[in-house]
Every structure is written in C-alpha cells, then in structure tokens.
Coordinates of C-alpha atoms in Angstrom, one line a residue:
M816 CA 81.3 117.3 146.0
G817 CA 83.1 115.0 148.4
W818 CA 86.4 113.4 147.4
V819 CA 84.7 109.9 147.3
T820 CA 82.1 111.1 144.8
I821 CA 84.9 112.8 142.8
S822 CA 86.9 109.6 142.9
L823 CA 84.0 107.6 141.5
R824 CA 83.4 110.1 138.7
K825 CA 87.1 110.1 138.0
M826 CA 87.1 106.3 137.6
A827 CA 84.1 106.5 135.2
L828 CA 85.9 109.2 133.2
K829 CA 89.1 107.2 133.0
Q830 CA 87.1 104.3 131.6
R831 CA 85.4 106.7 129.1
V832 CA 88.8 108.0 128.0
S833 CA 90.1 104.5 127.6
N834 CA 87.1 103.5 125.5
L835 CA 87.5 106.6 123.3
Q836 CA 91.2 106.0 122.8
Y837 CA 90.5 102.3 121.9
R838 CA 87.8 103.4 119.3
L839 CA 90.3 105.9 117.8
L840 CA 92.8 103.0 117.5
Q841 CA 90.1 100.9 115.8
I842 CA 89.3 103.7 113.4
S843 CA 92.9 104.2 112.5
Q844 CA 93.3 100.5 111.8
E845 CA 90.1 100.4 109.7
R846 CA 91.3 103.4 107.7
Q847 CA 94.7 101.7 107.1
T848 CA 92.9 98.4 106.1
I849 CA 90.8 100.3 103.6
A850 CA 93.8 102.1 102.1
N851 CA 95.7 98.7 101.8
Q852 CA 92.7 97.0 100.2
S853 CA 92.3 99.9 97.8
Q854 CA 95.9 99.8 96.8
Y855 CA 95.7 96.1 96.2
T856 CA 92.6 96.4 94.1
Q857 CA 94.1 99.2 92.0
R858 CA 97.2 97.1 91.4
Y859 CA 94.9 94.2 90.4
L860 CA 92.9 96.4 88.0
N861 CA 96.1 97.8 86.5
A862 CA 97.4 94.2 86.0
M863 CA 94.1 93.3 84.3
K864 CA 94.2 96.4 82.1
N865 CA 97.8 95.7 81.1
Q866 CA 96.8 92.1 80.2
Q867 CA 94.1 93.5 77.9
Y868 CA 96.6 95.9 76.4
S869 CA 99.0 93.1 75.8
S870 CA 96.2 91.0 74.1
I871 CA 95.3 94.0 71.9
N872 CA 98.9 94.7 71.0
T873 CA 99.6 91.0 70.2
S874 CA 96.6 90.9 67.9
Y875 CA 97.6 94.1 66.2
T876 CA 101.2 92.9 65.7
E877 CA 100.1 89.6 64.2
A878 CA 97.7 91.3 61.8
L879 CA 100.5 93.8 60.9
K880 CA 102.9 90.9 60.1
E881 CA 100.3 89.2 57.9
A882 CA 99.6 92.4 56.1
Q883 CA 103.3 93.1 55.5
Q884 CA 103.8 89.6 54.2
S885 CA 101.0 89.9 51.7
A886 CA 102.2 93.4 50.7
S887 CA 105.8 92.4 50.0
S888 CA 104.9 91.6 46.4
L889 CA 102.9 94.8 45.8
D890 CA 104.2 97.6 43.6
P891 CA 104.4 100.8 45.7
T892 CA 102.8 102.8 42.9
S893 CA 99.8 100.6 42.5
S894 CA 96.3 101.1 43.7
E895 CA 96.7 97.9 45.8
W896 CA 99.5 99.6 47.7
S897 CA 97.1 102.5 48.5
A898 CA 94.6 100.0 49.7
Y899 CA 97.3 98.3 51.8
Q900 CA 98.2 101.7 53.4
T901 CA 94.5 102.3 54.1
S902 CA 94.1 98.9 55.8
L903 CA 97.2 99.7 57.9
D904 CA 95.6 102.9 59.0
Q905 CA 92.4 101.2 59.8
M906 CA 94.2 98.5 61.9
S907 CA 96.0 101.2 63.8
L908 CA 92.8 103.1 64.4
A909 CA 91.0 99.9 65.6
Q910 CA 93.9 99.2 68.0
M911 CA 93.6 102.7 69.5
Q912 CA 89.8 102.4 69.8
Q913 CA 90.2 99.1 71.6
Q914 CA 92.7 100.6 74.0
M915 CA 90.4 103.6 74.6
A916 CA 87.5 101.2 75.3
V917 CA 89.7 99.2 77.8
D918 CA 90.8 102.5 79.4
S919 CA 87.1 103.6 79.7
I920 CA 86.0 100.3 81.3
F921 CA 88.8 100.1 83.8
Q922 CA 88.4 103.8 84.7
G923 CA 84.8 103.1 85.4
Y924 CA 85.8 100.3 87.7
E925 CA 88.4 102.4 89.5
D926 CA 86.0 105.4 89.9
A927 CA 83.3 103.1 91.4
L928 CA 85.9 101.6 93.8
M929 CA 87.4 104.9 94.8
G930 CA 83.9 106.4 95.3
D931 CA 83.1 103.6 97.8
V932 CA 86.5 103.9 99.5
N933 CA 86.3 107.7 99.8
R934 CA 82.8 107.5 101.2
R935 CA 83.8 105.0 103.9
D936 CA 87.0 106.9 104.7
Q937 CA 85.0 110.2 105.1
Q938 CA 82.6 108.4 107.4
L939 CA 85.5 107.1 109.5
E940 CA 87.2 110.5 109.5
A941 CA 84.0 112.2 110.7
E942 CA 83.6 109.7 113.5
Q943 CA 87.3 110.1 114.3
T944 CA 86.8 113.9 114.6
Q945 CA 83.8 113.4 116.8
I946 CA 85.6 111.0 119.1
E947 CA 88.6 113.2 119.3
T948 CA 86.3 116.1 120.5
Q949 CA 84.7 113.8 123.1
L950 CA 88.1 112.7 124.2
Q951 CA 89.3 116.2 124.7
A952 CA 86.2 117.1 126.7
A953 CA 86.6 114.0 128.9
Q954 CA 90.3 114.7 129.5
A955 CA 89.5 118.3 130.4
E956 CA 86.9 117.1 132.8
L957 CA 89.3 114.6 134.2
E958 CA 91.9 117.4 134.9
S959 CA 89.2 119.6 136.5
L960 CA 88.2 116.6 138.7
D961 CA 91.9 116.2 139.8
E962 CA 91.9 119.8 140.9
A963 CA 88.5 119.5 142.6
M964 CA 89.7 116.4 144.4
E965 CA 92.8 118.1 145.6
Q966 CA 90.8 121.0 146.8
S967 CA 88.3 118.7 148.5
I968 CA 91.0 116.8 150.3
Q969 CA 92.6 120.1 151.5
D970 CA 89.3 121.4 152.6
S971 CA 88.5 118.2 154.6
A972 CA 91.9 117.9 156.1
I973 CA 92.2 118.3 159.9
K974 CA 93.7 121.6 160.6
L975 CA 95.8 121.9 163.7
S976 CA 96.2 125.3 165.0

C-alpha cells in the first residue's frame, strides 16, 4: 500500500476514532443525567412519603388526644377503661396499617422507576462496552497504519549509494 493510500485510510480512521470518543462522551453524560434524575425522583418520592406519614401521625395524635380527654373521667378498674384500652390498641394498629400501606405504594413507585432506570443504564452500558471495543480496534489499526506508513516511506525513499 502506498503512503498516500495509507494517509487517506489514516484520516478516515482518525475521524472514526473521534466519532467513537464523542459517542462515549455522550453516553457518559446520558448515564449521569439518568442518575441525577433518578436521585431527584427518589428524593421527591421520599418527601411525598414523609408527607403521608406526617398526615397519618397527625390524625393519630389528634384521635389519641380526644380519647385521652374522654377517658380522664373513667375509673381504671371499670369495663369502660378496658374498652378505652382496646380502642387505643385499635387506633395504634390502624396507624401502623396505614403506614405499611404508604410504604407499599411508594415502594411500588420506586421499584417501577428503578426498573426503568436500570434497564436504560444497562442498555447504555452495553453500548459503551461495544463502542470501547470498536475504539480499541480502530486505535490499534491506526497504530499499525503509522508503522506501515513509516515503512512505505522508507521503502520509497531514494537510496544513494
């Protein structure tokens, strides 16, 4: 192969290497954007979940205060006191059930979100691996062309004896 042909192939390879490096940069930026959006969404979901917890706890506290006020006149040995204790237990159980329901709902949201994020990230990672392999091959060919070009130039040089 003549050095002109090698030079043309070398230019094409340099363009290919440049394009592959640019795509790797794009993939890296895309993966970072996905990670940032995921973190933002998780913070938002946590804030919404905490807001629901706060609402449940406020309702529970208000109901507990009302029950305590109405029970202040009860005799601790009476059957009404026993009913009062049972109602407190039921309120506490209801609060725990509501919190578990909120946990379940928000865990479902988070699982769905993370499933999508993980799938997209895996796709980008696979593409990144493929491009890195192509980049290594192109860079190896570029190096071999440099050597071939040097050899071609030396072979075509005028030899004075």
